[in-house]
GROMACS .gro file of C-alpha atoms in nm:
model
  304
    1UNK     CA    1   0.000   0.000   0.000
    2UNK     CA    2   0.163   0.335  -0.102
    3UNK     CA    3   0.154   0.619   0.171
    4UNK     CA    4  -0.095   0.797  -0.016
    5UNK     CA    5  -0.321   0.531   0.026
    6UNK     CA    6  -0.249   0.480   0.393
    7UNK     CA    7  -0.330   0.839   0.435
    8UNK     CA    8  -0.644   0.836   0.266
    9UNK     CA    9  -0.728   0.559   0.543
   10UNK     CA   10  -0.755   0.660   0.890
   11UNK     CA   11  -0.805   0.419   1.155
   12UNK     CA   12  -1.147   0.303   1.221
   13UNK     CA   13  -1.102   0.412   1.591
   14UNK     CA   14  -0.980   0.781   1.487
   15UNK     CA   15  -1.300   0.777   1.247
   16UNK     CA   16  -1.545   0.677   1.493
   17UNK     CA   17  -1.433   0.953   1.766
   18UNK     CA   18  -1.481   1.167   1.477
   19UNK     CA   19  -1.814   1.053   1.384
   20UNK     CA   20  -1.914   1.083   1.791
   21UNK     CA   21  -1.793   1.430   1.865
   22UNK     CA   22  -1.981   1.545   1.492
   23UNK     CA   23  -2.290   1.358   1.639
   24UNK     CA   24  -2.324   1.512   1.983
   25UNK     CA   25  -2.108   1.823   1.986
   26UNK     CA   26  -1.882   1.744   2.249
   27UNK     CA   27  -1.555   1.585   2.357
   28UNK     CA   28  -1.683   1.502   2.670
   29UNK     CA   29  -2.026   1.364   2.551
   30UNK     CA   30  -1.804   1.138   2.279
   31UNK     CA   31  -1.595   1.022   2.526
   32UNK     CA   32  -1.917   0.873   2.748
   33UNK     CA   33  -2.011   0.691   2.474
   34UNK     CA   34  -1.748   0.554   2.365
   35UNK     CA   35  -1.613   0.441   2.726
   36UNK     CA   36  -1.291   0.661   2.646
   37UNK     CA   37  -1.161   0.994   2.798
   38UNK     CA   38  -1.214   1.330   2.718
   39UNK     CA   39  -0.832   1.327   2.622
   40UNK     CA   40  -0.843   0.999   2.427
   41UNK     CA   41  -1.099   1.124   2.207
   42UNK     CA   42  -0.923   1.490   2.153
   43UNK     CA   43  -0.595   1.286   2.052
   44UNK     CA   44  -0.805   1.115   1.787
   45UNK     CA   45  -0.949   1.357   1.643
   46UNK     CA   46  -0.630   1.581   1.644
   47UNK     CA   47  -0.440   1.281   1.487
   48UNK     CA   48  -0.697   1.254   1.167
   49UNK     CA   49  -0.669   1.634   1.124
   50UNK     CA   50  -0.306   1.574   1.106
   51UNK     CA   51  -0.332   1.273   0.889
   52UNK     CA   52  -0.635   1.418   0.641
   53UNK     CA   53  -0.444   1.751   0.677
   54UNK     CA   54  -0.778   1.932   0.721
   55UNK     CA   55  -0.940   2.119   1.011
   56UNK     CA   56  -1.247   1.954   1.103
   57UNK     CA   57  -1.380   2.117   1.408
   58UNK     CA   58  -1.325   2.501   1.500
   59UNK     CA   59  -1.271   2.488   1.909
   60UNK     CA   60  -1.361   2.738   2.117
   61UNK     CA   61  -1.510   2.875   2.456
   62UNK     CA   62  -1.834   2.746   2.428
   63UNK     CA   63  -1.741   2.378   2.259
   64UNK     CA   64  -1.674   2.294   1.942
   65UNK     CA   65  -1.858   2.284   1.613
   66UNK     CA   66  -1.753   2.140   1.284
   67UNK     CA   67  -1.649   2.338   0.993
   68UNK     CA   68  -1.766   2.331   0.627
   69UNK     CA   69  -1.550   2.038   0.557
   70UNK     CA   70  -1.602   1.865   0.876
   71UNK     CA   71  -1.986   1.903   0.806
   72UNK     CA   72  -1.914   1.734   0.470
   73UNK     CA   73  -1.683   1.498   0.586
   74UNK     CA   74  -1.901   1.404   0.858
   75UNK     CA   75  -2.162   1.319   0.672
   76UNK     CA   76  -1.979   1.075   0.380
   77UNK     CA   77  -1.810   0.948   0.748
   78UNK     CA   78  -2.141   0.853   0.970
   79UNK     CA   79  -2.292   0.673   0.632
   80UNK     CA   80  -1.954   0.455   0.585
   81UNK     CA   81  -1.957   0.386   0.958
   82UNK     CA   82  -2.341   0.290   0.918
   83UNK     CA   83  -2.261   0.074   0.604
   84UNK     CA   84  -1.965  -0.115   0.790
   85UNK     CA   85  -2.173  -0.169   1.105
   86UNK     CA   86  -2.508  -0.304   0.891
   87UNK     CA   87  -2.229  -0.572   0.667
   88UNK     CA   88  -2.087  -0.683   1.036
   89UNK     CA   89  -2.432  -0.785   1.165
   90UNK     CA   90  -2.544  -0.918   0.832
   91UNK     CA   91  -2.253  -1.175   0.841
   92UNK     CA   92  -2.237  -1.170   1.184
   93UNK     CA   93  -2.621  -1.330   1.126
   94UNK     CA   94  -2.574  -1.493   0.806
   95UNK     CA   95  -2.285  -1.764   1.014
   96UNK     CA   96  -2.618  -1.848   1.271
   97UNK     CA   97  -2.827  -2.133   1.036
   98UNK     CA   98  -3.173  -1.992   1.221
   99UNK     CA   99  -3.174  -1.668   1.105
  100UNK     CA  100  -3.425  -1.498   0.867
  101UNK     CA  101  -3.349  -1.169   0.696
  102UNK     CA  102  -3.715  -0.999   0.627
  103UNK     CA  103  -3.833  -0.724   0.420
  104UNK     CA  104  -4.145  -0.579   0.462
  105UNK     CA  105  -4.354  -0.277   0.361
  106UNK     CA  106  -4.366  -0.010   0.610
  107UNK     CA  107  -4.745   0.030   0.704
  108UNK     CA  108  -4.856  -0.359   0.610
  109UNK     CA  109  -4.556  -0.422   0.849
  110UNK     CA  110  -4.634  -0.177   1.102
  111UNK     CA  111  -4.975  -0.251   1.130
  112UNK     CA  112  -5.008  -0.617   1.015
  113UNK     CA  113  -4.762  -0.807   1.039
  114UNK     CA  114  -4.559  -0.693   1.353
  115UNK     CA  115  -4.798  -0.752   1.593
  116UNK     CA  116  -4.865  -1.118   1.497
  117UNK     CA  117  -4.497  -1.180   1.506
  118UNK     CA  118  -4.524  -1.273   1.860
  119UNK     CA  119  -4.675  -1.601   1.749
  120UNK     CA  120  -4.396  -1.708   1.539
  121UNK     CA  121  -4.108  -1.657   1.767
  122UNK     CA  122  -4.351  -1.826   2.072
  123UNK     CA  123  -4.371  -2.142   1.792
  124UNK     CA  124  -3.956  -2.104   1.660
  125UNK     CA  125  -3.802  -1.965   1.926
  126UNK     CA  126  -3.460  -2.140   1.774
  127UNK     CA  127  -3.499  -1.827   1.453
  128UNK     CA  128  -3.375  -1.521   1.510
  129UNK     CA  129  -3.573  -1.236   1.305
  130UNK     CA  130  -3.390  -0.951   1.144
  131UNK     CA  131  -3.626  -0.682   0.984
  132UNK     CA  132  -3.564  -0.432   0.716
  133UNK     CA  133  -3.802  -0.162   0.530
  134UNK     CA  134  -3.819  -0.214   0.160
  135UNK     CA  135  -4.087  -0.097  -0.083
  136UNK     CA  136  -4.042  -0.229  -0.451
  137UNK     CA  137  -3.846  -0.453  -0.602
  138UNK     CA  138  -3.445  -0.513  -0.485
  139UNK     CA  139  -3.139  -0.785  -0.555
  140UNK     CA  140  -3.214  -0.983  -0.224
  141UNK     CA  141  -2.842  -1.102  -0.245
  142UNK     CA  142  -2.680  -0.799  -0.276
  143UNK     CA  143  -2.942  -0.666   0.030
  144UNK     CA  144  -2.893  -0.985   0.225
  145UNK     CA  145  -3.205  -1.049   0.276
  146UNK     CA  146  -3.400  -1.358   0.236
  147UNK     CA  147  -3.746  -1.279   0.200
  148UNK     CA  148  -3.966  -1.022   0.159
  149UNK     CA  149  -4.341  -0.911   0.200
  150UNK     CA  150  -4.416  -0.738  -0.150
  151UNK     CA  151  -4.722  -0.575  -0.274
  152UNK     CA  152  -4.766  -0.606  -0.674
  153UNK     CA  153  -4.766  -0.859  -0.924
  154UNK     CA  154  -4.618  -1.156  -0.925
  155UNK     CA  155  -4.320  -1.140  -1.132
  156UNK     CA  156  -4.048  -1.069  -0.951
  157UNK     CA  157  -3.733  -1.221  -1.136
  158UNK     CA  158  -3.540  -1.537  -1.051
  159UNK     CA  159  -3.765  -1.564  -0.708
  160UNK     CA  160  -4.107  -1.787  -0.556
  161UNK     CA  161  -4.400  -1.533  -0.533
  162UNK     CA  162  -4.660  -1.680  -0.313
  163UNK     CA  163  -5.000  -1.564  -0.299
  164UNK     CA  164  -5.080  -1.403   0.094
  165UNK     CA  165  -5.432  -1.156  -0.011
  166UNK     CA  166  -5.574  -0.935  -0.215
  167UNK     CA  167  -5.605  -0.559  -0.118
  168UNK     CA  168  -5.978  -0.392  -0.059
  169UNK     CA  169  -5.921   0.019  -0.121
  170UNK     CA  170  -6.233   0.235   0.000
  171UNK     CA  171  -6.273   0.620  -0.023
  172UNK     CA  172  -6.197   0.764   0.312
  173UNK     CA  173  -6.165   1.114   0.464
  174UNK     CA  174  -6.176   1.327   0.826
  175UNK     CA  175  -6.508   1.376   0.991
  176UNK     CA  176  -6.482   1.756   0.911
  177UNK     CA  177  -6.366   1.751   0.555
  178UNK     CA  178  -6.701   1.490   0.499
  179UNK     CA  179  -6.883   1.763   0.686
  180UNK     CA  180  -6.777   2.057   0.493
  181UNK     CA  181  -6.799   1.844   0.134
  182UNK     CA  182  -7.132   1.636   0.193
  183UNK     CA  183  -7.106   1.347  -0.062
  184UNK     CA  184  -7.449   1.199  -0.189
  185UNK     CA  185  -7.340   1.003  -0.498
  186UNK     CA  186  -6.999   0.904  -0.648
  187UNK     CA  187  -6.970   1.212  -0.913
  188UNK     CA  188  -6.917   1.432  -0.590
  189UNK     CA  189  -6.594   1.273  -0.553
  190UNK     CA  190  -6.408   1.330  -0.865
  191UNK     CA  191  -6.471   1.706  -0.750
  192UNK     CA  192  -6.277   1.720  -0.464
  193UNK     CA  193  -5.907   1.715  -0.364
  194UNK     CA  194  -5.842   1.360  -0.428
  195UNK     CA  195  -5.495   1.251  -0.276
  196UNK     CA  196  -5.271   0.973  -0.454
  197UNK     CA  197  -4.997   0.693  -0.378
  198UNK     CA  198  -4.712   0.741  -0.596
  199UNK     CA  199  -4.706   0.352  -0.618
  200UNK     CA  200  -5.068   0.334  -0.760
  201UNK     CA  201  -5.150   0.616  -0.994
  202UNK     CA  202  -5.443   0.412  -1.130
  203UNK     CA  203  -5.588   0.360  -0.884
  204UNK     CA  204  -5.898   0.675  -0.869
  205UNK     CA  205  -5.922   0.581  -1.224
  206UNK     CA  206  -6.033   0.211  -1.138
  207UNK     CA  207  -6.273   0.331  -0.880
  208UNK     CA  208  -6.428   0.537  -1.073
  209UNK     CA  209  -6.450   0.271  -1.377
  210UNK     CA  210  -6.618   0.031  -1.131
  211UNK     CA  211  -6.891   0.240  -1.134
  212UNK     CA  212  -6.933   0.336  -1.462
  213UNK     CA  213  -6.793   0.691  -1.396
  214UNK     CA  214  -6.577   0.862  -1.644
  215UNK     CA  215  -6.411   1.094  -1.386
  216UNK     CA  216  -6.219   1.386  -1.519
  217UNK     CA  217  -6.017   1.489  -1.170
  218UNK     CA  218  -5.780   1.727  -1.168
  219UNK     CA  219  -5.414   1.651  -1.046
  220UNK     CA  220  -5.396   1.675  -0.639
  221UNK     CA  221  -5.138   1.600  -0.381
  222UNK     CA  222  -4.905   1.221  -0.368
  223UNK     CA  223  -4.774   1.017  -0.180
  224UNK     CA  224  -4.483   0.783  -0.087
  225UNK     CA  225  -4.672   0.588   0.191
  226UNK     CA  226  -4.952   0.504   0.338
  227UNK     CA  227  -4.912   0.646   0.676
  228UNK     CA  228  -4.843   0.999   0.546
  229UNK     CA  229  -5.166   0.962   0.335
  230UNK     CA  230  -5.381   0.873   0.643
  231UNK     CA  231  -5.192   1.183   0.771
  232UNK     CA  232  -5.318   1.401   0.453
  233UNK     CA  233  -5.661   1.299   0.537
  234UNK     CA  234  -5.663   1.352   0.881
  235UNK     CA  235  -5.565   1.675   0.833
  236UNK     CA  236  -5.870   1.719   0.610
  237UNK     CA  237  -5.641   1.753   0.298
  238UNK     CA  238  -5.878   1.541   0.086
  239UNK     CA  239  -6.018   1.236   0.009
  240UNK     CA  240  -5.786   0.904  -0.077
  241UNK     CA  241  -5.829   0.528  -0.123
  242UNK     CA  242  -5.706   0.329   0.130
  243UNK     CA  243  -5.682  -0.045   0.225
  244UNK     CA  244  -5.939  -0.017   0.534
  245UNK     CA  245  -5.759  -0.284   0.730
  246UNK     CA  246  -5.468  -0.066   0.749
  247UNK     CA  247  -5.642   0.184   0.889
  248UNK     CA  248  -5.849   0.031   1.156
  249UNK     CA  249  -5.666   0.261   1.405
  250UNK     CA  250  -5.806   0.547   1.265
  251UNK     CA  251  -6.126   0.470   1.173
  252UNK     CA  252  -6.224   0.300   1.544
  253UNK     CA  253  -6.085   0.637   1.643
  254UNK     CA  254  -6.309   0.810   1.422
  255UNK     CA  255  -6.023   0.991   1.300
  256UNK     CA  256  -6.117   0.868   0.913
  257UNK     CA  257  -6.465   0.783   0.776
  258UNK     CA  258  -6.575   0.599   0.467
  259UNK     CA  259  -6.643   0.890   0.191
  260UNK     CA  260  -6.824   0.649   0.015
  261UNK     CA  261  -6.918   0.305   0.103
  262UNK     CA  262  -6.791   0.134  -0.225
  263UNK     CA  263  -6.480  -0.102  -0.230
  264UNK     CA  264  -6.260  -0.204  -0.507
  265UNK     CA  265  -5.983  -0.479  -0.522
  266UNK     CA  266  -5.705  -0.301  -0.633
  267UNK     CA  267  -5.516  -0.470  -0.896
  268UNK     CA  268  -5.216  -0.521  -0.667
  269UNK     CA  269  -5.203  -0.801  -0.396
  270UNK     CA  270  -4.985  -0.911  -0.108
  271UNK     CA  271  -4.707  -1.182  -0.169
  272UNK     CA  272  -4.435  -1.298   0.036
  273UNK     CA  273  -4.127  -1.318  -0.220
  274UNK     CA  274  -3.815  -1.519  -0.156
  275UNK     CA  275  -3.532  -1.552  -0.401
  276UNK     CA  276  -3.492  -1.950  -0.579
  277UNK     CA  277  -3.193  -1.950  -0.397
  278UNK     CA  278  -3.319  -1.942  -0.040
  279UNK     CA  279  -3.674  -2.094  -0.102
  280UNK     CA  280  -3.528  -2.423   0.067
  281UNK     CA  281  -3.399  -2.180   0.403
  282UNK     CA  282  -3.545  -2.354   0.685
  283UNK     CA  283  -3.637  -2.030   0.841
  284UNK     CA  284  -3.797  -1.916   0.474
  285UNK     CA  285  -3.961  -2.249   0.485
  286UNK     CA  286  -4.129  -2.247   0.828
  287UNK     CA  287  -4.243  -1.842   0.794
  288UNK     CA  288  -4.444  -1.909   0.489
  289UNK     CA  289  -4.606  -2.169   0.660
  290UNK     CA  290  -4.712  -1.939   0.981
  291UNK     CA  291  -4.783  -1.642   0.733
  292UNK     CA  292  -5.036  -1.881   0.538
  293UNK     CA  293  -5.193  -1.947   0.795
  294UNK     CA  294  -5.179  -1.611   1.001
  295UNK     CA  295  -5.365  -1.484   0.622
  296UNK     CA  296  -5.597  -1.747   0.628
  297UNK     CA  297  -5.710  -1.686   0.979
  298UNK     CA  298  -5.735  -1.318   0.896
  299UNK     CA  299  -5.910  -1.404   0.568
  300UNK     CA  300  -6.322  -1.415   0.700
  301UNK     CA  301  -6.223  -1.089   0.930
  302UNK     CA  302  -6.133  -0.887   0.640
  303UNK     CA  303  -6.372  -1.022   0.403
  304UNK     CA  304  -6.049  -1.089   0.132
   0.00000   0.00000   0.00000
């Protein structure tokens, strides 16, 4: 290794005092939690200055705060620390035979799936879950992950889609915004701020369709997820479709109320997705099975 690449390679210890001190602010606070001294961590971060050449923190009376570089460099830093920490669990994880890495969609996880999970580790306490967030499709071996809960069609490449439900959507708004926009028939709809998931932009259009109603709605606000559409509503932003078993929070709550009582299945449906390599993973193996038959139990309650 030349000395120009050993300089452009500080220590990982160096590097982490670094990334603590740009965290919280403080010697003193980065020295708690990292179980070092005040002077330990100075000496650190003194020694990378000297290595990267570059001032990274201007020092004064009142503590220390980073400079334009150290605000850039801190930030490239914390993500590279973050990446190096995630790859040492993965194959920290990946050497244990009973583990399962899961992806799941934020709100179906949230509110679905998470609080049955309970049952599975009471009935495989020997399989040790690891969760991740993913929406759309990924390379589960470059993620490390094993399976997934997707919401779509079922053609995702090279992997076993199996079938888990289809997805009910329903008009629903806030108490006040159904107040202030009384809706007696369908047409009223397609005259009001209608809010949109990015990931289904057909999906007023089918609504509409199902009831023989060639809507012409103007453009209104979207989405990224669920949750921050329930959000929209409740803060009387307009009306959007929404899987009603997702939101049986806020509709017991009263919170959200059907706009209209007409539901569609929307042409996407749950799957649980694992790659052909891992379909034969214990852990893969035994969590479809529970998931089956967590759906099918749900199945008569949500009328899927």
């Amino acid at each position: 290794m030349t000395s120009l690449s050993r300089k452009l390679l500080p220590s990982t210890s160096a590097l982490a005092a670094f990334d603590s001190v740009a965290r919280l602010g403080s010697f003193s606070l980065a020295a708690d939690e990292l179980s070092l001294t005040q002077g330990a961590i100075s000496r650190q971060v003194m020694s990378l200055e000297e290595q990267i050449g570059v001032r990274l923190f201007e020092r004064g009376a009142r503590g220390v705060t980073l400079t334009a570089e150290g605000q850039t460099y801190a930030k490239a830093i914390g993500t590279a620390l973050g990446d190096i920490r995630s790859a040492s669990l993965r194959i920290m994880t990946k050497t244990h035979g009973n583990t399962l890495n899961l992806a799941m969609l934020p709100t179906f996880g949230t509110r679905w799936l998470v609080p049955r999970i309970p049952r599975f580790v009471a009935m495989h306490p020997e399989i040790t879950l690891n969760f991740a967030t993913r929406i759309g499709q990924f390379d589960f071996e470059k993620e490390s992950l094993d399976m997934a809960i997707h919401i779509g069609l079922p053609d995702w490449p090279a992997a076993e889609s199996t079938f888990l439900m289809h997805e009910m959507v329903a008009p629903v708004c806030s108490p006040s915004f159904l107040a202030q926009h009384p809706i007696v028939k369908p047409e009223d709809i397609s005259s009001l701020p209608l809010l949109h998931m990015a990931s289904r932009p057909g999906a007023w259009d089918q609504w509409f369709q199902s009831l023989g109603i060639a809507a012409h709605h103007a453009p209104a606000m979207r989405f990224e997820q669920f949750s921050s559409v329930a959000q929209g509503c409740i803060a009387g932003l307009g009306v959007a479709l929404m899987p009603l078993f997702l939101i049986d929070i806020e509709l017991k709550a009263g919170q959200l109320v059907p706009a209209f009582d007409h539901q569609v299945k929307s042409p996407s449906s749950y799957y649980a997705v694992a790659p052909l390599s891992r379909i034969n993973h214990a852990p893969v193996v035994l969590f479809k099975q529970w998931l089956l038959a967590e759906v099918e139990a749900f199945r008569p309650e949500a009328a899927l």
